[in-house]
Amino acid sequence: MKATLVIENIQNLITLKGENKPRIGEKQKEIGLIENGIVAVKDNEIIYVGEGELPENIEVDKYTVIISGKGKTVTPGFIDSHTHLVHGGSRENELSMKLEGKAYLDILKAGGGIHSTTKATTEASFDELYKKAEKSLNTMLSLGITTVESKSGYGIGNFDTEIKQLEVARKLNENHVVDIISTFLGAHAIPQEYKEDTDKFVDILIKNMIPEIADKKLAKFCDVFCEEGVFTINQSRKILNTAKKYGLMPKIHADEIVSLGGAELAAEVGCISADHLIGASDTGMKDMAKKGVIAVLLPGTSFNLQKGTAANARKMIGLNVPVAISTDYNPGSCPSENLQLMMTLAALTLKMTPEEIITGVTMNAAASLGIEDKVGSLEAGKKADISMFDIPNLAYLVYHFGINHTDTVIKNGDVVYKKS
Ligand code: NIG
Ligand code: FE
């Protein structure tokens, strides 16, 4: 078999080899490290991963792209499994409010926060949203990210805006090299006009919006912001069970600010992931472990909310809950696309080890999007999404923070980013 691309002499090759399923407990640390590694690719597929030289049945010729991995660390392409990628405007005006001590939920209650981004997103044209999200995707790619989940959620009752966001994500997925997987987050805040009758809005979501999103095949997942003053446990249950009926897999923003029982609900409903979990209870974590719900932790958000609290990753890993790490990139609670920075925050604020963290942005992130059979590890047969970093070892990436360590990114077998 002829290779189209080979990366050779890789100082640290992190393969994540093993079963295509979420890694839990001690297994979250097993990263399949190969020193002096080599990877061969044919077209968009990995055909060999090993140590030293290529075996005899794999040939190279003058057309084969040969890349030196000397002094480099190579990993599966990173997966950012929780973002609010497509939105209009920005909210730097909230910084001074935050510094004066105003809480995130109070800003939201006063009609700011998510509501102000809703206005900006509704006013923005399709092209404006496309260009802004494309710029973020380029940044993400340069950081080693090859797959991104993208939520709607800035329509808040304006269904056209929700659809516009999802259509922007769909077009970006067609045109941009980064893969995008969409989530319908129609339940992101209560529209001002339904403040006094929130169930009425839930009814509209259930009867009109979810069926239409499913019918138009605009999303794979359905998410809900289950939070005090937003959607209650009962309302979230109704929304997610309806989503399931229509073939949208459930996800949940759970226990982000107030401890409401979102983790327990995620297990009860059978969510593929529960995200945030800053205030998750012990029972909720145990329920998640039992049902295999993946915890998508977002340390950039807990850092940026500045409440001095963060998800209890150590307890979750101890209880065999699979943990993924994502940016939550959005204009309010985490205005940063930098997953490498989140990896540092996962170490410093969640006390996760570099090995657990790399699993959290590869295999466990893939599993939280239901794509673990195709990506998330480097093994023969998997998609050739590969990131290469200019670092002597994995810990260095987490330790030397605030800069971009990416050297080269390979997507579908092609070099799509090279550090200049
Ligand atoms: O994950 N909590 C709800 N959604 C986002 C924030 C969205 C925003 O503030 O615009 C989050 O934190
Ligand atoms: Fe979020």
Short mmCIF file of C-alpha atoms and ligand atoms in Angstrom, two decimals:
data_model
loop_
_atom_site.label_atom_id
_atom_site.label_comp_id
_atom_site.label_asym_id
_atom_site.label_seq_id
_atom_site.Cartn_x
_atom_site.Cartn_y
_atom_site.Cartn_z
CA MET A 1 0.00 0.00 0.00
CA LYS A 2 1.32 3.45 -0.91
CA ALA A 3 1.32 6.18 1.74
CA THR A 4 0.36 9.72 0.71
CA LEU A 5 1.76 11.26 3.89
CA VAL A 6 4.18 10.08 6.56
CA ILE A 7 5.22 11.72 9.83
CA GLU A 8 8.46 10.12 10.98
CA ASN A 9 10.86 10.34 13.91
CA ILE A 10 8.14 11.65 16.19
CA GLN A 11 9.59 12.36 19.62
CA ASN A 12 6.26 11.74 21.40
CA LEU A 13 3.43 10.12 19.56
CA ILE A 14 0.26 10.18 21.62
CA THR A 15 -2.08 7.63 20.05
CA LEU A 16 -4.91 7.14 22.56
CA LYS A 17 -5.04 3.64 21.07
CA GLY A 18 -7.54 1.21 22.50
CA GLU A 19 -11.25 0.72 22.37
CA ASN A 20 -13.33 3.38 20.67
CA LYS A 21 -15.19 4.31 23.80
CA PRO A 22 -14.96 6.88 26.59
CA ARG A 23 -12.01 6.34 28.91
CA ILE A 24 -12.91 6.28 32.59
CA GLY A 25 -11.09 6.25 35.94
CA GLU A 26 -7.46 5.14 35.67
CA LYS A 27 -7.95 4.51 31.94
CA GLN A 28 -8.39 8.24 31.34
CA LYS A 29 -4.60 8.44 31.89
CA GLU A 30 -3.66 5.79 29.33
CA ILE A 31 -2.60 7.80 26.30
CA GLY A 32 -0.76 5.14 24.27
CA LEU A 33 2.55 7.03 24.14
CA ILE A 34 5.12 5.89 21.54
CA GLU A 35 8.62 7.38 21.54
CA ASN A 36 10.27 7.65 18.11
CA GLY A 37 6.90 7.09 16.53
CA ILE A 38 5.80 6.99 12.92
CA VAL A 39 2.39 7.52 11.30
CA ALA A 40 1.45 6.73 7.70
CA VAL A 41 -1.64 8.05 5.94
CA LYS A 42 -3.28 7.13 2.65
CA ASP A 43 -5.61 9.84 1.38
CA ASN A 44 -7.83 10.69 4.34
CA GLU A 45 -7.19 7.57 6.41
CA ILE A 46 -4.47 6.47 8.81
CA ILE A 47 -2.91 3.22 7.59
CA TYR A 48 -0.12 2.68 10.10
CA VAL A 49 0.89 3.85 13.58
CA GLY A 50 4.00 2.45 15.24
CA GLU A 51 7.57 2.86 16.40
CA GLY A 52 10.71 3.37 14.28
CA GLU A 53 10.37 2.49 10.59
CA LEU A 54 7.42 1.69 8.36
CA PRO A 55 6.71 -2.01 7.75
CA GLU A 56 7.56 -3.40 4.31
CA ASN A 57 4.00 -3.46 3.02
CA ILE A 58 3.78 0.34 3.20
CA GLU A 59 5.62 2.11 0.40
CA VAL A 60 6.54 5.73 -0.13
CA ASP A 61 7.37 7.41 -3.44
CA LYS A 62 8.27 10.87 -4.68
CA TYR A 63 4.69 12.01 -4.22
CA THR A 64 4.52 11.02 -0.56
CA VAL A 65 4.61 14.03 1.77
CA ILE A 66 7.23 13.32 4.43
CA ILE A 67 7.13 15.37 7.62
CA SER A 68 9.77 15.24 10.34
CA GLY A 69 8.44 14.82 13.86
CA LYS A 70 11.85 15.46 15.44
CA GLY A 71 11.43 17.23 18.77
CA LYS A 72 7.67 17.32 18.29
CA THR A 73 4.63 15.87 20.02
CA VAL A 74 1.89 14.47 17.78
CA THR A 75 -1.70 13.87 18.91
CA PRO A 76 -5.10 13.13 17.42
CA GLY A 77 -6.66 16.36 16.11
CA PHE A 78 -8.27 18.14 19.05
CA ILE A 79 -12.05 18.11 19.35
CA ASP A 80 -13.88 21.06 20.90
CA SER A 81 -17.15 19.46 21.91
CA HIS A 82 -18.99 22.47 23.37
CA THR A 83 -19.07 25.85 21.64
CA HIS A 84 -21.50 28.63 20.81
CA LEU A 85 -19.55 29.28 17.62
CA VAL A 86 -22.10 31.18 15.52
CA HIS A 87 -23.19 34.48 17.08
CA GLY A 88 -23.26 38.19 16.45
CA GLY A 89 -21.55 40.94 18.43
CA SER A 90 -19.46 40.79 21.58
CA ARG A 91 -20.01 41.71 25.22
CA GLU A 92 -16.88 43.43 26.49
CA ASN A 93 -19.28 45.96 28.06
CA GLU A 94 -20.06 43.30 30.69
CA LEU A 95 -16.48 43.29 31.96
CA SER A 96 -16.86 46.46 34.02
CA MET A 97 -20.18 45.17 35.44
CA LYS A 98 -18.46 41.95 36.40
CA LEU A 99 -15.59 43.82 38.04
CA GLU A 100 -18.17 45.78 40.05
CA GLY A 101 -19.49 42.46 41.32
CA LYS A 102 -22.61 42.04 39.18
CA ALA A 103 -23.49 38.35 38.77
CA TYR A 104 -23.90 36.61 35.39
CA LEU A 105 -27.51 35.61 36.13
CA ASP A 106 -28.38 39.17 37.28
CA ILE A 107 -27.09 40.62 34.00
CA LEU A 108 -29.24 38.04 32.19
CA LYS A 109 -32.29 38.84 34.31
CA ALA A 110 -31.92 42.53 33.53
CA GLY A 111 -32.19 41.76 29.80
CA GLY A 112 -28.44 41.74 29.09
CA GLY A 113 -26.13 38.77 28.63
CA ILE A 114 -27.61 36.13 26.34
CA HIS A 115 -30.42 38.56 25.44
CA SER A 116 -27.99 41.17 24.12
CA THR A 117 -26.23 38.56 21.97
CA THR A 118 -29.66 37.46 20.75
CA LYS A 119 -30.32 40.99 19.50
CA ALA A 120 -26.91 41.17 17.79
CA THR A 121 -27.37 37.72 16.23
CA THR A 122 -30.87 38.51 15.00
CA GLU A 123 -29.68 41.79 13.47
CA ALA A 124 -26.62 40.23 11.80
CA SER A 125 -26.92 38.99 8.22
CA PHE A 126 -26.15 35.40 7.26
CA ASP A 127 -22.85 36.58 5.71
CA GLU A 128 -21.83 38.56 8.76
CA LEU A 129 -22.43 35.54 11.02
CA TYR A 130 -20.62 33.30 8.55
CA LYS A 131 -17.53 35.53 8.38
CA LYS A 132 -17.31 35.96 12.15
CA ALA A 133 -17.62 32.21 12.80
CA GLU A 134 -15.19 31.45 9.98
CA LYS A 135 -12.60 33.67 11.65
CA SER A 136 -13.08 31.75 14.91
CA LEU A 137 -12.78 28.44 13.07
CA ASN A 138 -9.49 29.56 11.52
CA THR A 139 -8.23 30.44 15.00
CA MET A 140 -9.37 27.05 16.31
CA LEU A 141 -7.67 25.21 13.47
CA SER A 142 -4.43 27.06 14.17
CA LEU A 143 -4.71 25.80 17.77
CA GLY A 144 -4.86 22.16 16.64
CA ILE A 145 -8.65 21.71 16.65
CA THR A 146 -10.06 19.65 13.78
CA THR A 147 -13.68 19.08 14.91
CA VAL A 148 -16.03 21.54 16.61
CA GLU A 149 -19.51 21.26 18.05
CA SER A 150 -21.60 24.37 17.42
CA LYS A 151 -24.81 25.37 19.21
CA SER A 152 -27.61 27.65 18.14
CA GLY A 153 -29.30 29.48 21.01
CA TYR A 154 -29.26 33.16 20.19
CA GLY A 155 -32.77 33.28 18.74
CA ILE A 156 -34.55 33.00 22.11
CA GLY A 157 -38.01 32.58 20.68
CA ASN A 158 -37.07 34.02 17.29
CA PHE A 159 -37.04 30.77 15.36
CA ASP A 160 -35.70 32.36 12.17
CA THR A 161 -32.54 33.38 14.02
CA GLU A 162 -32.08 29.85 15.38
CA ILE A 163 -32.41 28.46 11.87
CA LYS A 164 -30.05 31.11 10.50
CA GLN A 165 -27.38 30.07 13.03
CA LEU A 166 -27.77 26.40 12.17
CA GLU A 167 -27.67 27.10 8.44
CA VAL A 168 -24.50 29.15 8.88
CA ALA A 169 -22.96 26.19 10.73
CA ARG A 170 -24.08 23.82 7.97
CA LYS A 171 -22.54 25.99 5.23
CA LEU A 172 -19.32 26.35 7.21
CA ASN A 173 -19.22 22.58 7.59
CA GLU A 174 -19.49 22.25 3.81
CA ASN A 175 -16.84 24.89 3.05
CA HIS A 176 -14.39 24.89 5.95
CA VAL A 177 -11.89 22.14 6.57
CA VAL A 178 -12.83 21.87 10.26
CA ASP A 179 -15.77 19.49 10.81
CA ILE A 180 -18.75 21.08 12.52
CA ILE A 181 -21.46 19.16 14.36
CA SER A 182 -24.59 21.13 15.23
CA THR A 183 -26.71 21.29 18.34
CA PHE A 184 -30.12 22.95 18.65
CA LEU A 185 -30.15 25.09 21.80
CA GLY A 186 -33.56 26.71 21.38
CA ALA A 187 -33.91 26.47 25.16
CA HIS A 188 -31.08 28.88 26.01
CA ALA A 189 -33.07 31.60 27.80
CA ILE A 190 -36.69 32.56 28.35
CA PRO A 191 -37.84 35.20 25.85
CA GLN A 192 -38.84 38.42 27.63
CA GLU A 193 -42.43 38.09 26.33
CA TYR A 194 -42.84 34.66 28.00
CA LYS A 195 -41.34 35.66 31.37
CA GLU A 196 -44.70 35.33 33.09
CA ASP A 197 -45.67 32.07 31.36
CA THR A 198 -42.50 30.11 30.77
CA ASP A 199 -44.38 26.84 30.12
CA LYS A 200 -45.96 28.43 27.08
CA PHE A 201 -42.52 28.89 25.54
CA VAL A 202 -41.59 25.29 26.41
CA ASP A 203 -44.75 24.24 24.56
CA ILE A 204 -43.66 26.13 21.45
CA LEU A 205 -40.25 24.50 21.63
CA ILE A 206 -41.77 21.06 21.94
CA LYS A 207 -44.59 21.36 19.46
CA ASN A 208 -43.06 23.55 16.77
CA MET A 209 -39.34 24.05 16.97
CA ILE A 210 -37.93 20.61 17.80
CA PRO A 211 -40.01 18.79 15.15
CA GLU A 212 -38.99 21.30 12.50
CA ILE A 213 -35.29 21.21 13.37
CA ALA A 214 -35.41 17.41 13.20
CA ASP A 215 -37.34 17.49 9.95
CA LYS A 216 -34.84 19.88 8.35
CA LYS A 217 -31.95 17.77 9.70
CA LEU A 218 -30.28 20.91 11.01
CA ALA A 219 -28.86 19.38 14.19
CA LYS A 220 -27.62 16.11 15.65
CA PHE A 221 -28.12 17.14 19.29
CA CYS A 222 -30.60 19.12 21.37
CA ASP A 223 -29.35 21.04 24.40
CA VAL A 224 -31.04 23.00 27.19
CA PHE A 225 -29.77 25.58 29.70
CA CYS A 226 -31.18 24.02 32.86
CA GLU A 227 -30.60 26.73 35.43
CA GLU A 228 -32.27 28.84 38.08
CA GLY A 229 -34.32 31.51 36.34
CA VAL A 230 -33.89 29.78 32.99
CA PHE A 231 -35.34 26.27 32.35
CA THR A 232 -36.42 24.19 35.35
CA ILE A 233 -35.68 20.50 35.81
CA ASN A 234 -39.23 19.59 34.74
CA GLN A 235 -39.13 21.81 31.68
CA SER A 236 -35.69 20.50 30.73
CA ARG A 237 -36.92 16.92 31.11
CA LYS A 238 -39.86 17.62 28.77
CA ILE A 239 -37.66 19.30 26.17
CA LEU A 240 -34.99 16.61 26.17
CA ASN A 241 -37.47 13.72 26.09
CA THR A 242 -39.21 15.34 23.13
CA ALA A 243 -35.87 15.81 21.39
CA LYS A 244 -35.14 12.11 21.84
CA LYS A 245 -38.49 11.21 20.29
CA TYR A 246 -37.51 13.21 17.22
CA GLY A 247 -34.08 11.61 16.94
CA LEU A 248 -32.05 14.48 18.39
CA MET A 249 -29.61 13.23 21.02
CA PRO A 250 -29.92 15.07 24.32
CA LYS A 251 -27.24 17.24 25.92
CA ILE A 252 -27.61 19.58 28.86
CA HIS A 253 -26.02 22.69 30.40
CA ALA A 254 -26.27 21.26 33.92
CA ASP A 255 -25.55 22.74 37.35
CA GLU A 256 -23.46 25.55 35.83
CA ILE A 257 -24.23 28.18 38.42
CA VAL A 258 -26.81 26.82 40.84
CA SER A 259 -26.95 23.18 42.00
CA LEU A 260 -30.34 22.17 40.55
CA GLY A 261 -30.06 18.44 39.93
CA GLY A 262 -29.05 18.72 36.28
CA ALA A 263 -26.56 15.87 36.55
CA GLU A 264 -29.27 13.54 37.89
CA LEU A 265 -31.58 14.60 35.07
CA ALA A 266 -28.87 13.96 32.48
CA ALA A 267 -28.61 10.37 33.71
CA GLU A 268 -32.38 9.91 33.91
CA VAL A 269 -32.94 11.16 30.35
CA GLY A 270 -29.87 9.36 28.98
CA CYS A 271 -27.97 12.41 27.79
CA ILE A 272 -24.82 11.71 25.79
CA SER A 273 -23.16 14.45 27.86
CA ALA A 274 -23.84 16.81 30.73
CA ASP A 275 -21.82 19.98 30.48
CA HIS A 276 -20.45 22.44 33.11
CA LEU A 277 -21.41 20.55 36.33
CA ILE A 278 -19.78 23.10 38.64
CA GLY A 279 -22.49 22.46 41.21
CA ALA A 280 -23.15 18.78 40.44
CA SER A 281 -24.12 16.70 43.47
CA ASP A 282 -22.45 13.43 44.47
CA THR A 283 -25.65 11.56 43.61
CA GLY A 284 -25.72 13.24 40.21
CA MET A 285 -22.13 12.21 39.50
CA LYS A 286 -22.83 8.63 40.56
CA ASP A 287 -25.93 8.52 38.37
CA MET A 288 -23.89 9.82 35.44
CA ALA A 289 -21.25 7.14 35.98
CA LYS A 290 -23.93 4.44 36.05
CA LYS A 291 -25.43 5.61 32.77
CA GLY A 292 -22.12 6.47 31.06
CA VAL A 293 -22.99 10.15 30.65
CA ILE A 294 -19.88 12.09 29.67
CA ALA A 295 -19.00 15.14 31.76
CA VAL A 296 -17.94 17.96 29.46
CA LEU A 297 -16.08 20.32 31.76
CA LEU A 298 -15.48 23.92 30.78
CA PRO A 299 -12.74 25.39 33.00
CA GLY A 300 -12.55 28.62 31.00
CA THR A 301 -16.12 29.36 32.00
CA SER A 302 -15.69 28.67 35.71
CA PHE A 303 -12.53 30.82 35.61
CA ASN A 304 -14.29 33.63 33.77
CA LEU A 305 -17.40 33.54 35.97
CA GLN A 306 -14.99 34.38 38.82
CA LYS A 307 -17.00 32.74 41.55
CA GLY A 308 -14.09 30.81 42.96
CA THR A 309 -15.74 27.48 42.14
CA ALA A 310 -15.06 24.83 39.51
CA ALA A 311 -16.30 21.36 38.61
CA ASN A 312 -15.04 18.54 40.80
CA ALA A 313 -13.14 16.64 38.11
CA ARG A 314 -11.18 14.57 40.62
CA LYS A 315 -14.34 13.22 42.16
CA MET A 316 -15.85 12.52 38.74
CA ILE A 317 -12.79 10.61 37.54
CA GLY A 318 -12.71 8.75 40.86
CA LEU A 319 -16.34 7.72 40.32
CA ASN A 320 -15.64 6.54 36.75
CA VAL A 321 -17.40 9.42 35.01
CA PRO A 322 -15.67 10.00 31.64
CA VAL A 323 -14.44 13.60 31.48
CA ALA A 324 -14.01 15.78 28.38
CA ILE A 325 -12.62 19.33 28.29
CA SER A 326 -13.95 22.05 25.98
CA THR A 327 -13.85 25.80 25.52
CA ASP A 328 -17.58 26.69 25.73
CA TYR A 329 -16.50 29.47 23.34
CA ASN A 330 -19.24 32.12 23.53
CA PRO A 331 -19.41 35.92 23.85
CA GLY A 332 -20.46 35.92 27.52
CA SER A 333 -19.23 33.27 29.91
CA CYS A 334 -16.14 32.26 27.91
CA PRO A 335 -15.03 34.52 25.07
CA SER A 336 -12.04 32.41 24.02
CA GLU A 337 -11.46 29.81 21.30
CA ASN A 338 -8.23 28.71 22.93
CA LEU A 339 -8.57 25.05 23.88
CA GLN A 340 -4.86 24.93 24.76
CA LEU A 341 -5.53 27.56 27.44
CA MET A 342 -8.49 25.51 28.70
CA MET A 343 -6.13 22.55 29.02
CA THR A 344 -3.93 24.60 31.34
CA LEU A 345 -6.99 25.68 33.33
CA ALA A 346 -8.08 22.03 33.54
CA ALA A 347 -4.76 21.29 35.21
CA LEU A 348 -4.60 24.32 37.49
CA THR A 349 -8.25 24.65 38.47
CA LEU A 350 -9.64 21.11 38.02
CA LYS A 351 -6.44 19.34 39.12
CA MET A 352 -6.44 17.03 36.12
CA THR A 353 -3.17 15.54 34.88
CA PRO A 354 -1.87 16.28 31.35
CA GLU A 355 -2.70 12.67 30.41
CA GLU A 356 -6.29 12.95 31.62
CA ILE A 357 -6.62 16.28 29.85
CA ILE A 358 -5.36 15.06 26.47
CA THR A 359 -7.88 12.20 26.68
CA GLY A 360 -10.48 14.87 27.46
CA VAL A 361 -9.85 16.78 24.23
CA THR A 362 -9.54 13.69 22.01
CA MET A 363 -11.23 10.34 22.70
CA ASN A 364 -13.65 11.49 25.43
CA ALA A 365 -14.56 14.60 23.45
CA ALA A 366 -15.17 12.43 20.39
CA ALA A 367 -17.41 10.14 22.43
CA SER A 368 -19.40 13.14 23.70
CA LEU A 369 -20.25 13.83 20.05
CA GLY A 370 -20.84 10.20 19.07
CA ILE A 371 -17.91 10.16 16.62
CA GLU A 372 -15.45 7.97 18.54
CA ASP A 373 -15.40 5.35 15.78
CA LYS A 374 -13.92 7.85 13.32
CA VAL A 375 -11.73 10.24 15.30
CA GLY A 376 -10.27 10.79 18.78
CA SER A 377 -7.32 8.40 18.44
CA LEU A 378 -4.53 7.60 16.00
CA GLU A 379 -4.95 4.07 14.73
CA ALA A 380 -5.12 2.38 11.35
CA GLY A 381 -8.59 2.84 9.87
CA LYS A 382 -9.28 6.15 11.57
CA LYS A 383 -9.63 9.49 9.89
CA ALA A 384 -6.29 11.25 9.33
CA ASP A 385 -6.93 14.23 11.64
CA ILE A 386 -3.57 14.82 13.29
CA SER A 387 -2.08 17.73 15.24
CA MET A 388 1.60 18.32 15.77
CA PHE A 389 2.98 20.55 18.51
CA ASP A 390 6.37 22.13 19.00
CA ILE A 391 6.79 20.79 22.52
CA PRO A 392 9.22 18.25 23.98
CA ASN A 393 6.53 16.41 25.95
CA LEU A 394 2.85 16.54 26.76
CA ALA A 395 3.17 18.25 30.15
CA TYR A 396 4.94 21.14 28.44
CA LEU A 397 1.81 22.04 26.48
CA VAL A 398 -0.19 22.47 29.67
CA TYR A 399 2.63 24.08 31.64
CA HIS A 400 3.83 26.77 29.21
CA PHE A 401 0.55 28.58 28.86
CA GLY A 402 -0.93 31.47 26.95
CA ILE A 403 0.83 30.81 23.65
CA ASN A 404 -0.03 28.62 20.68
CA HIS A 405 2.17 25.50 20.53
CA THR A 406 0.81 24.19 17.22
CA ASP A 407 3.36 23.40 14.53
CA THR A 408 1.29 21.59 11.87
CA VAL A 409 -2.30 20.41 11.51
CA ILE A 410 -3.33 17.61 9.17
CA LYS A 411 -7.01 17.27 8.33
CA ASN A 412 -8.40 14.42 6.23
CA GLY A 413 -4.80 13.56 5.32
CA ASP A 414 -3.79 17.04 4.08
CA VAL A 415 -1.57 19.62 5.73
CA VAL A 416 -4.00 22.47 6.38
CA TYR A 417 -2.02 24.55 8.87
CA LYS A 418 1.70 25.13 9.22
CA LYS A 419 3.26 27.54 11.70
CA SER A 420 4.97 30.32 9.76
O1 NIG B 1 -22.42 27.73 28.37
N1 NIG B 1 -24.99 29.06 30.07
C1 NIG B 1 -25.46 29.20 28.99
N2 NIG B 1 -24.80 29.34 27.84
C2 NIG B 1 -23.44 29.73 27.74
C3 NIG B 1 -23.25 31.20 27.89
C4 NIG B 1 -23.87 31.96 26.78
C5 NIG B 1 -23.72 33.44 26.89
O2 NIG B 1 -23.46 34.00 27.97
O3 NIG B 1 -23.90 34.06 25.82
C6 NIG B 1 -22.59 28.90 28.68
O4 NIG B 1 -22.08 29.39 29.70
FE FE B 2 -22.31 26.59 26.78
#
